[in-house]
Amino acid sequence: MKQITPLELAAWLKDDGRPAPVLLDVREPFEFKHCAIPGSIPMPMASVPARVQELEPDAEIVVICHHGGRSMQVAMFLERQGFSNLINLAGGVAQWAAQVDPSMPQY
């Protein structure tokens, strides 16, 4: 599993020469309402085992949470399920808001 910074992810999402990753947001529903990274798939951490079949095992998946702890746990779970291209967003949406989108509300 790799780590990516918010600035690296923002550059990747702007790069037309590289396919965009799947953005898997594993925060809780109330957190999605406060702020979300555009294009991310909301899938609360507790629902990932039941919904794992919705994800492409070979896709590049960036796992996102508020600060990076839950996303790391989900990425490790997905690795054990055979997913091979997992990336944890270091610092989560808190760092995304601080480094990439200052207009994003914080909570």
CSV table of N, CA, C and O in Angstrom, one decimal:
chain,number,residue,atom,x,y,z
A,1,MET,N,0.8,-1.2,0.0
A,1,MET,CA,0.0,0.0,0.0
A,1,MET,C,0.9,1.2,0.0
A,1,MET,O,1.9,1.3,0.6
A,2,LYS,N,0.4,2.2,-0.7
A,2,LYS,CA,1.2,3.5,-0.8
A,2,LYS,C,0.5,4.6,-0.1
A,2,LYS,O,-0.7,4.4,0.3
A,3,GLN,N,1.2,5.7,0.1
A,3,GLN,CA,0.6,6.9,0.7
A,3,GLN,C,0.7,8.0,-0.4
A,3,GLN,O,1.6,8.0,-1.2
A,4,ILE,N,-0.3,8.9,-0.4
A,4,ILE,CA,-0.3,10.0,-1.3
A,4,ILE,C,-0.7,11.3,-0.5
A,4,ILE,O,-1.5,11.2,0.4
A,5,THR,N,0.0,12.4,-0.8
A,5,THR,CA,-0.4,13.6,-0.2
A,5,THR,C,-1.6,14.3,-0.9
A,5,THR,O,-1.8,13.9,-2.1
A,6,PRO,N,-2.3,15.1,-0.3
A,6,PRO,CA,-3.4,15.8,-1.0
A,6,PRO,C,-2.9,16.6,-2.2
A,6,PRO,O,-3.6,16.5,-3.3
A,7,LEU,N,-1.7,17.2,-2.2
A,7,LEU,CA,-1.2,17.9,-3.3
A,7,LEU,C,-0.9,17.0,-4.5
A,7,LEU,O,-1.2,17.3,-5.6
A,8,GLU,N,-0.4,15.8,-4.2
A,8,GLU,CA,-0.1,14.8,-5.2
A,8,GLU,C,-1.4,14.3,-5.8
A,8,GLU,O,-1.5,14.1,-7.0
A,9,LEU,N,-2.4,14.0,-5.0
A,9,LEU,CA,-3.7,13.6,-5.5
A,9,LEU,C,-4.3,14.6,-6.4
A,9,LEU,O,-4.8,14.3,-7.4
A,10,ALA,N,-4.3,15.9,-6.0
A,10,ALA,CA,-4.9,17.0,-6.8
A,10,ALA,C,-4.2,17.0,-8.1
A,10,ALA,O,-4.9,17.2,-9.2
A,11,ALA,N,-2.9,16.9,-8.2
A,11,ALA,CA,-2.2,16.9,-9.4
A,11,ALA,C,-2.6,15.7,-10.3
A,11,ALA,O,-2.7,15.9,-11.5
A,12,TRP,N,-2.7,14.6,-9.7
A,12,TRP,CA,-3.1,13.3,-10.4
A,12,TRP,C,-4.5,13.5,-11.0
A,12,TRP,O,-4.7,13.2,-12.2
A,13,LEU,N,-5.4,14.1,-10.2
A,13,LEU,CA,-6.8,14.3,-10.7
A,13,LEU,C,-6.8,15.3,-11.9
A,13,LEU,O,-7.8,15.2,-12.7
A,14,LYS,N,-5.9,16.2,-12.0
A,14,LYS,CA,-5.8,17.1,-13.1
A,14,LYS,C,-5.1,16.6,-14.3
A,14,LYS,O,-5.1,17.2,-15.4
A,15,ASP,N,-4.4,15.5,-14.2
A,15,ASP,CA,-3.5,14.9,-15.2
A,15,ASP,C,-4.4,14.2,-16.2
A,15,ASP,O,-4.8,13.0,-15.9
A,16,ASP,N,-4.6,14.7,-17.4
A,16,ASP,CA,-5.5,14.0,-18.4
A,16,ASP,C,-4.8,12.8,-19.0
A,16,ASP,O,-5.4,12.0,-19.6
A,17,GLY,N,-3.5,12.7,-18.8
A,17,GLY,CA,-2.7,11.6,-19.4
A,17,GLY,C,-2.7,10.3,-18.5
A,17,GLY,O,-2.2,9.3,-18.8
A,18,ARG,N,-3.4,10.4,-17.3
A,18,ARG,CA,-3.4,9.3,-16.4
A,18,ARG,C,-4.8,9.1,-16.0
A,18,ARG,O,-5.5,10.0,-15.5
A,19,PRO,N,-5.3,7.8,-16.0
A,19,PRO,CA,-6.7,7.6,-15.6
A,19,PRO,C,-6.9,8.0,-14.1
A,19,PRO,O,-6.0,7.7,-13.3
A,20,ALA,N,-8.0,8.6,-13.8
A,20,ALA,CA,-8.3,9.0,-12.4
A,20,ALA,C,-8.5,7.8,-11.5
A,20,ALA,O,-9.0,6.8,-12.0
A,21,PRO,N,-8.1,7.9,-10.3
A,21,PRO,CA,-8.3,6.7,-9.4
A,21,PRO,C,-9.7,6.7,-8.9
A,21,PRO,O,-10.5,7.7,-9.0
A,22,VAL,N,-10.1,5.6,-8.3
A,22,VAL,CA,-11.4,5.5,-7.5
A,22,VAL,C,-11.1,6.2,-6.2
A,22,VAL,O,-10.1,5.9,-5.6
A,23,LEU,N,-11.9,7.2,-5.8
A,23,LEU,CA,-11.8,7.8,-4.5
A,23,LEU,C,-12.8,7.3,-3.6
A,23,LEU,O,-14.0,7.5,-3.7
A,24,LEU,N,-12.4,6.5,-2.6
A,24,LEU,CA,-13.2,5.8,-1.7
A,24,LEU,C,-13.2,6.5,-0.4
A,24,LEU,O,-12.2,6.4,0.4
A,25,ASP,N,-14.3,7.1,0.0
A,25,ASP,CA,-14.4,7.9,1.2
A,25,ASP,C,-15.1,7.0,2.3
A,25,ASP,O,-16.2,6.7,2.2
A,26,VAL,N,-14.3,6.7,3.3
A,26,VAL,CA,-14.8,5.7,4.3
A,26,VAL,C,-15.3,6.4,5.6
A,26,VAL,O,-15.4,5.7,6.6
A,27,ARG,N,-15.5,7.7,5.6
A,27,ARG,CA,-16.0,8.4,6.8
A,27,ARG,C,-17.5,8.0,7.0
A,27,ARG,O,-18.1,7.3,6.2
A,28,GLU,N,-18.0,8.6,8.1
A,28,GLU,CA,-19.4,8.4,8.4
A,28,GLU,C,-20.4,9.3,7.7
A,28,GLU,O,-19.9,10.4,7.2
A,29,PRO,N,-21.6,8.9,7.5
A,29,PRO,CA,-22.6,9.7,6.7
A,29,PRO,C,-22.6,11.2,7.1
A,29,PRO,O,-22.7,12.1,6.3
A,30,PHE,N,-22.6,11.4,8.5
A,30,PHE,CA,-22.7,12.8,8.9
A,30,PHE,C,-21.5,13.6,8.5
A,30,PHE,O,-21.6,14.8,8.3
A,31,GLU,N,-20.4,12.9,8.3
A,31,GLU,CA,-19.1,13.6,7.9
A,31,GLU,C,-19.2,14.0,6.4
A,31,GLU,O,-18.7,15.0,6.0
A,32,PHE,N,-19.8,13.1,5.6
A,32,PHE,CA,-20.0,13.4,4.1
A,32,PHE,C,-20.8,14.7,3.9
A,32,PHE,O,-20.5,15.4,3.0
A,33,LYS,N,-21.8,14.9,4.8
A,33,LYS,CA,-22.6,16.1,4.7
A,33,LYS,C,-21.8,17.4,4.9
A,33,LYS,O,-22.2,18.4,4.3
A,34,HIS,N,-20.8,17.4,5.8
A,34,HIS,CA,-20.0,18.6,6.1
A,34,HIS,C,-19.1,18.9,4.9
A,34,HIS,O,-18.9,20.1,4.6
A,35,CYS,N,-18.4,17.9,4.4
A,35,CYS,CA,-17.5,18.2,3.3
A,35,CYS,C,-17.1,16.8,2.6
A,35,CYS,O,-17.1,15.8,3.3
A,36,ALA,N,-16.9,16.9,1.3
A,36,ALA,CA,-16.5,15.8,0.6
A,36,ALA,C,-15.6,16.2,-0.6
A,36,ALA,O,-15.8,17.3,-1.1
A,37,ILE,N,-14.7,15.3,-0.9
A,37,ILE,CA,-13.9,15.5,-2.1
A,37,ILE,C,-14.7,15.2,-3.3
A,37,ILE,O,-15.3,14.1,-3.4
A,38,PRO,N,-14.9,16.1,-4.3
A,38,PRO,CA,-15.7,15.8,-5.4
A,38,PRO,C,-15.3,14.5,-6.1
A,38,PRO,O,-14.1,14.3,-6.3
A,39,GLY,N,-16.3,13.8,-6.5
A,39,GLY,CA,-16.1,12.5,-7.2
A,39,GLY,C,-15.8,11.3,-6.4
A,39,GLY,O,-15.7,10.2,-6.9
A,40,SER,N,-15.8,11.5,-5.1
A,40,SER,CA,-15.5,10.4,-4.2
A,40,SER,C,-16.8,9.5,-4.0
A,40,SER,O,-17.9,10.0,-4.1
A,41,ILE,N,-16.6,8.3,-3.7
A,41,ILE,CA,-17.6,7.3,-3.4
A,41,ILE,C,-17.8,7.2,-1.9
A,41,ILE,O,-16.9,6.8,-1.2
A,42,PRO,N,-18.9,7.7,-1.3
A,42,PRO,CA,-19.1,7.5,0.1
A,42,PRO,C,-19.4,6.1,0.5
A,42,PRO,O,-20.4,5.5,0.0
A,43,MET,N,-18.6,5.5,1.3
A,43,MET,CA,-18.8,4.1,1.8
A,43,MET,C,-18.3,4.0,3.2
A,43,MET,O,-17.1,3.8,3.4
A,44,PRO,N,-19.2,4.2,4.2
A,44,PRO,CA,-18.7,4.2,5.6
A,44,PRO,C,-17.9,2.9,5.9
A,44,PRO,O,-18.2,1.9,5.4
A,45,MET,N,-16.9,3.1,6.7
A,45,MET,CA,-16.0,2.0,7.0
A,45,MET,C,-16.7,0.7,7.4
A,45,MET,O,-16.3,-0.3,6.9
A,46,ALA,N,-17.7,0.8,8.2
A,46,ALA,CA,-18.4,-0.4,8.7
A,46,ALA,C,-19.1,-1.1,7.5
A,46,ALA,O,-19.4,-2.3,7.6
A,47,SER,N,-19.4,-0.4,6.4
A,47,SER,CA,-20.1,-1.1,5.3
A,47,SER,C,-19.2,-1.6,4.3
A,47,SER,O,-19.7,-2.3,3.4
A,48,VAL,N,-17.9,-1.4,4.4
A,48,VAL,CA,-17.0,-1.8,3.3
A,48,VAL,C,-17.0,-3.4,3.2
A,48,VAL,O,-17.1,-3.8,2.0
A,49,PRO,N,-17.0,-4.2,4.2
A,49,PRO,CA,-17.0,-5.6,4.0
A,49,PRO,C,-18.2,-6.1,3.2
A,49,PRO,O,-18.1,-7.0,2.4
A,50,ALA,N,-19.4,-5.5,3.5
A,50,ALA,CA,-20.6,-5.9,2.8
A,50,ALA,C,-20.7,-5.4,1.4
A,50,ALA,O,-21.4,-5.9,0.5
A,51,ARG,N,-19.9,-4.3,1.1
A,51,ARG,CA,-20.0,-3.7,-0.2
A,51,ARG,C,-18.7,-3.9,-1.1
A,51,ARG,O,-18.6,-3.2,-2.1
A,52,VAL,N,-17.8,-4.7,-0.6
A,52,VAL,CA,-16.5,-4.8,-1.3
A,52,VAL,C,-16.7,-5.2,-2.7
A,52,VAL,O,-15.9,-4.9,-3.6
A,53,GLN,N,-17.7,-6.0,-3.1
A,53,GLN,CA,-17.9,-6.4,-4.5
A,53,GLN,C,-18.2,-5.2,-5.4
A,53,GLN,O,-18.1,-5.4,-6.6
A,54,GLU,N,-18.5,-4.0,-4.9
A,54,GLU,CA,-18.8,-2.9,-5.7
A,54,GLU,C,-17.5,-2.3,-6.2
A,54,GLU,O,-17.5,-1.4,-7.1
A,55,LEU,N,-16.3,-2.7,-5.7
A,55,LEU,CA,-15.1,-2.1,-6.1
A,55,LEU,C,-14.3,-3.1,-7.0
A,55,LEU,O,-14.4,-4.3,-6.9
A,56,GLU,N,-13.6,-2.5,-8.0
A,56,GLU,CA,-12.8,-3.2,-8.9
A,56,GLU,C,-11.5,-3.6,-8.3
A,56,GLU,O,-10.7,-2.7,-7.9
A,57,PRO,N,-11.2,-4.9,-8.2
A,57,PRO,CA,-9.9,-5.3,-7.5
A,57,PRO,C,-8.6,-4.8,-8.1
A,57,PRO,O,-7.6,-4.6,-7.4
A,58,ASP,N,-8.6,-4.5,-9.4
A,58,ASP,CA,-7.4,-4.1,-10.1
A,58,ASP,C,-7.3,-2.5,-10.2
A,58,ASP,O,-6.3,-2.0,-10.7
A,59,ALA,N,-8.4,-1.8,-9.8
A,59,ALA,CA,-8.4,-0.4,-10.0
A,59,ALA,C,-7.5,0.3,-9.0
A,59,ALA,O,-7.2,-0.3,-7.9
A,60,GLU,N,-7.0,1.5,-9.3
A,60,GLU,CA,-6.2,2.3,-8.4
A,60,GLU,C,-7.2,2.9,-7.5
A,60,GLU,O,-8.1,3.7,-7.9
A,61,ILE,N,-7.2,2.6,-6.2
A,61,ILE,CA,-8.2,3.1,-5.2
A,61,ILE,C,-7.5,4.0,-4.2
A,61,ILE,O,-6.5,3.5,-3.5
A,62,VAL,N,-7.9,5.2,-4.1
A,62,VAL,CA,-7.4,6.1,-3.0
A,62,VAL,C,-8.4,6.1,-1.9
A,62,VAL,O,-9.6,6.5,-2.1
A,63,VAL,N,-8.0,5.6,-0.7
A,63,VAL,CA,-9.0,5.5,0.4
A,63,VAL,C,-8.8,6.8,1.2
A,63,VAL,O,-7.7,7.2,1.6
A,64,ILE,N,-10.0,7.4,1.6
A,64,ILE,CA,-10.0,8.7,2.2
A,64,ILE,C,-10.8,8.6,3.5
A,64,ILE,O,-11.9,7.9,3.6
A,65,CYS,N,-10.4,9.3,4.6
A,65,CYS,CA,-11.1,9.5,5.8
A,65,CYS,C,-10.8,10.9,6.3
A,65,CYS,O,-10.3,11.7,5.5
A,66,HIS,N,-11.1,11.2,7.5
A,66,HIS,CA,-10.9,12.5,8.0
A,66,HIS,C,-9.4,12.9,8.2
A,66,HIS,O,-9.0,13.9,7.7
A,67,HIS,N,-8.7,12.0,8.9
A,67,HIS,CA,-7.3,12.3,9.1
A,67,HIS,C,-6.3,11.2,8.6
A,67,HIS,O,-5.1,11.4,8.6
A,68,GLY,N,-6.8,10.1,8.2
A,68,GLY,CA,-6.0,9.0,7.6
A,68,GLY,C,-5.9,7.7,8.4
A,68,GLY,O,-5.4,6.7,7.9
A,69,GLY,N,-6.5,7.6,9.6
A,69,GLY,CA,-6.5,6.4,10.4
A,69,GLY,C,-7.4,5.3,9.9
A,69,GLY,O,-7.1,4.2,9.6
A,70,ARG,N,-8.7,5.7,9.7
A,70,ARG,CA,-9.7,4.7,9.2
A,70,ARG,C,-9.4,4.3,7.8
A,70,ARG,O,-9.5,3.1,7.4
A,71,SER,N,-8.9,5.2,7.0
A,71,SER,CA,-8.6,4.9,5.6
A,71,SER,C,-7.5,3.9,5.5
A,71,SER,O,-7.5,3.0,4.7
A,72,MET,N,-6.5,4.0,6.4
A,72,MET,CA,-5.4,3.0,6.5
A,72,MET,C,-5.9,1.6,6.8
A,72,MET,O,-5.5,0.6,6.2
A,73,GLN,N,-6.8,1.6,7.8
A,73,GLN,CA,-7.4,0.3,8.2
A,73,GLN,C,-8.2,-0.3,7.1
A,73,GLN,O,-8.1,-1.5,6.8
A,74,VAL,N,-9.0,0.5,6.3
A,74,VAL,CA,-9.8,0.0,5.2
A,74,VAL,C,-8.8,-0.5,4.1
A,74,VAL,O,-9.0,-1.6,3.5
A,75,ALA,N,-7.8,0.2,3.8
A,75,ALA,CA,-6.8,-0.2,2.8
A,75,ALA,C,-6.2,-1.5,3.1
A,75,ALA,O,-6.0,-2.4,2.3
A,76,MET,N,-5.8,-1.7,4.4
A,76,MET,CA,-5.2,-3.0,4.8
A,76,MET,C,-6.2,-4.1,4.7
A,76,MET,O,-5.9,-5.2,4.3
A,77,PHE,N,-7.5,-3.8,5.0
A,77,PHE,CA,-8.5,-4.8,4.8
A,77,PHE,C,-8.7,-5.2,3.4
A,77,PHE,O,-8.7,-6.4,3.0
A,78,LEU,N,-8.7,-4.2,2.5
A,78,LEU,CA,-8.9,-4.5,1.1
A,78,LEU,C,-7.7,-5.2,0.5
A,78,LEU,O,-7.8,-6.1,-0.4
A,79,GLU,N,-6.5,-4.9,1.0
A,79,GLU,CA,-5.3,-5.7,0.6
A,79,GLU,C,-5.5,-7.2,0.9
A,79,GLU,O,-5.2,-8.1,0.1
A,80,ARG,N,-6.0,-7.5,2.1
A,80,ARG,CA,-6.2,-8.9,2.5
A,80,ARG,C,-7.3,-9.5,1.6
A,80,ARG,O,-7.3,-10.7,1.5
A,81,GLN,N,-8.1,-8.7,1.0
A,81,GLN,CA,-9.2,-9.2,0.1
A,81,GLN,C,-8.7,-9.4,-1.3
A,81,GLN,O,-9.4,-9.8,-2.2
A,82,GLY,N,-7.4,-9.1,-1.5
A,82,GLY,CA,-6.8,-9.3,-2.9
A,82,GLY,C,-6.7,-8.0,-3.7
A,82,GLY,O,-6.3,-8.1,-4.9
A,83,PHE,N,-7.1,-6.9,-3.2
A,83,PHE,CA,-6.9,-5.6,-3.9
A,83,PHE,C,-5.4,-5.3,-4.0
A,83,PHE,O,-4.7,-5.4,-3.0
A,84,SER,N,-4.9,-4.8,-5.1
A,84,SER,CA,-3.5,-4.6,-5.2
A,84,SER,C,-3.0,-3.2,-5.4
A,84,SER,O,-1.8,-2.9,-5.3
A,85,ASN,N,-3.9,-2.3,-5.8
A,85,ASN,CA,-3.5,-0.9,-6.1
A,85,ASN,C,-4.1,0.1,-5.1
A,85,ASN,O,-4.9,1.0,-5.5
A,86,LEU,N,-3.8,-0.1,-3.8
A,86,LEU,CA,-4.4,0.8,-2.8
A,86,LEU,C,-3.5,1.9,-2.4
A,86,LEU,O,-2.3,1.7,-2.2
A,87,ILE,N,-4.1,3.0,-2.2
A,87,ILE,CA,-3.3,4.2,-1.8
A,87,ILE,C,-4.1,4.9,-0.7
A,87,ILE,O,-5.3,5.1,-0.8
A,88,ASN,N,-3.4,5.3,0.4
A,88,ASN,CA,-4.0,6.0,1.5
A,88,ASN,C,-3.8,7.5,1.3
A,88,ASN,O,-2.7,7.9,1.1
A,89,LEU,N,-4.8,8.3,1.5
A,89,LEU,CA,-4.7,9.7,1.4
A,89,LEU,C,-4.1,10.2,2.8
A,89,LEU,O,-4.9,10.3,3.7
A,90,ALA,N,-2.9,10.6,2.8
A,90,ALA,CA,-2.2,11.0,4.0
A,90,ALA,C,-2.9,12.3,4.5
A,90,ALA,O,-3.0,13.3,3.8
A,91,GLY,N,-3.4,12.3,5.8
A,91,GLY,CA,-4.0,13.5,6.3
A,91,GLY,C,-5.5,13.6,6.0
A,91,GLY,O,-6.1,14.5,6.5
A,92,GLY,N,-6.0,12.8,5.1
A,92,GLY,CA,-7.4,12.8,4.8
A,92,GLY,C,-8.0,14.1,4.3
A,92,GLY,O,-7.3,15.0,3.8
A,93,VAL,N,-9.3,14.2,4.5
A,93,VAL,CA,-10.0,15.4,4.0
A,93,VAL,C,-9.5,16.7,4.8
A,93,VAL,O,-9.6,17.8,4.3
A,94,ALA,N,-9.1,16.5,6.0
A,94,ALA,CA,-8.6,17.6,6.8
A,94,ALA,C,-7.4,18.3,6.1
A,94,ALA,O,-7.4,19.5,5.9
A,95,GLN,N,-6.5,17.5,5.6
A,95,GLN,CA,-5.3,18.0,4.9
A,95,GLN,C,-5.7,18.5,3.5
A,95,GLN,O,-5.2,19.4,2.9
A,96,TRP,N,-6.7,17.8,2.8
A,96,TRP,CA,-7.2,18.2,1.5
A,96,TRP,C,-7.7,19.6,1.6
A,96,TRP,O,-7.4,20.5,0.8
A,97,ALA,N,-8.5,19.9,2.7
A,97,ALA,CA,-9.1,21.2,2.9
A,97,ALA,C,-8.0,22.2,3.2
A,97,ALA,O,-8.1,23.4,2.7
A,98,ALA,N,-7.0,21.9,3.9
A,98,ALA,CA,-5.9,22.8,4.2
A,98,ALA,C,-5.0,23.1,3.1
A,98,ALA,O,-4.6,24.2,2.9
A,99,GLN,N,-4.7,22.1,2.2
A,99,GLN,CA,-3.7,22.2,1.2
A,99,GLN,C,-4.3,22.5,-0.2
A,99,GLN,O,-3.6,23.1,-1.0
A,100,VAL,N,-5.5,21.9,-0.5
A,100,VAL,CA,-6.0,21.9,-1.8
A,100,VAL,C,-7.2,22.8,-2.0
A,100,VAL,O,-7.3,23.6,-2.9
A,101,ASP,N,-8.2,22.7,-1.1
A,101,ASP,CA,-9.5,23.4,-1.2
A,101,ASP,C,-9.8,24.1,0.1
A,101,ASP,O,-10.6,23.6,0.9
A,102,PRO,N,-9.3,25.3,0.3
A,102,PRO,CA,-9.5,26.1,1.6
A,102,PRO,C,-11.0,26.5,1.8
A,102,PRO,O,-11.4,26.8,2.9
A,103,SER,N,-11.8,26.4,0.7
A,103,SER,CA,-13.2,26.7,0.8
A,103,SER,C,-14.0,25.6,1.5
A,103,SER,O,-15.1,25.8,1.8
A,104,MET,N,-13.4,24.4,1.5
A,104,MET,CA,-14.1,23.2,2.1
A,104,MET,C,-14.3,23.5,3.6
A,104,MET,O,-13.4,23.8,4.3
A,105,PRO,N,-15.5,23.3,4.1
A,105,PRO,CA,-15.8,23.5,5.5
A,105,PRO,C,-15.1,22.4,6.4
A,105,PRO,O,-15.0,21.3,5.9
A,106,GLN,N,-14.6,22.8,7.5
A,106,GLN,CA,-14.0,21.9,8.4
A,106,GLN,C,-15.0,21.6,9.6
A,106,GLN,O,-15.9,22.3,9.8
A,107,TYR,N,-14.7,20.5,10.2
A,107,TYR,CA,-15.6,20.1,11.3
A,107,TYR,C,-14.7,19.4,12.4
A,107,TYR,O,-13.6,19.1,12.1
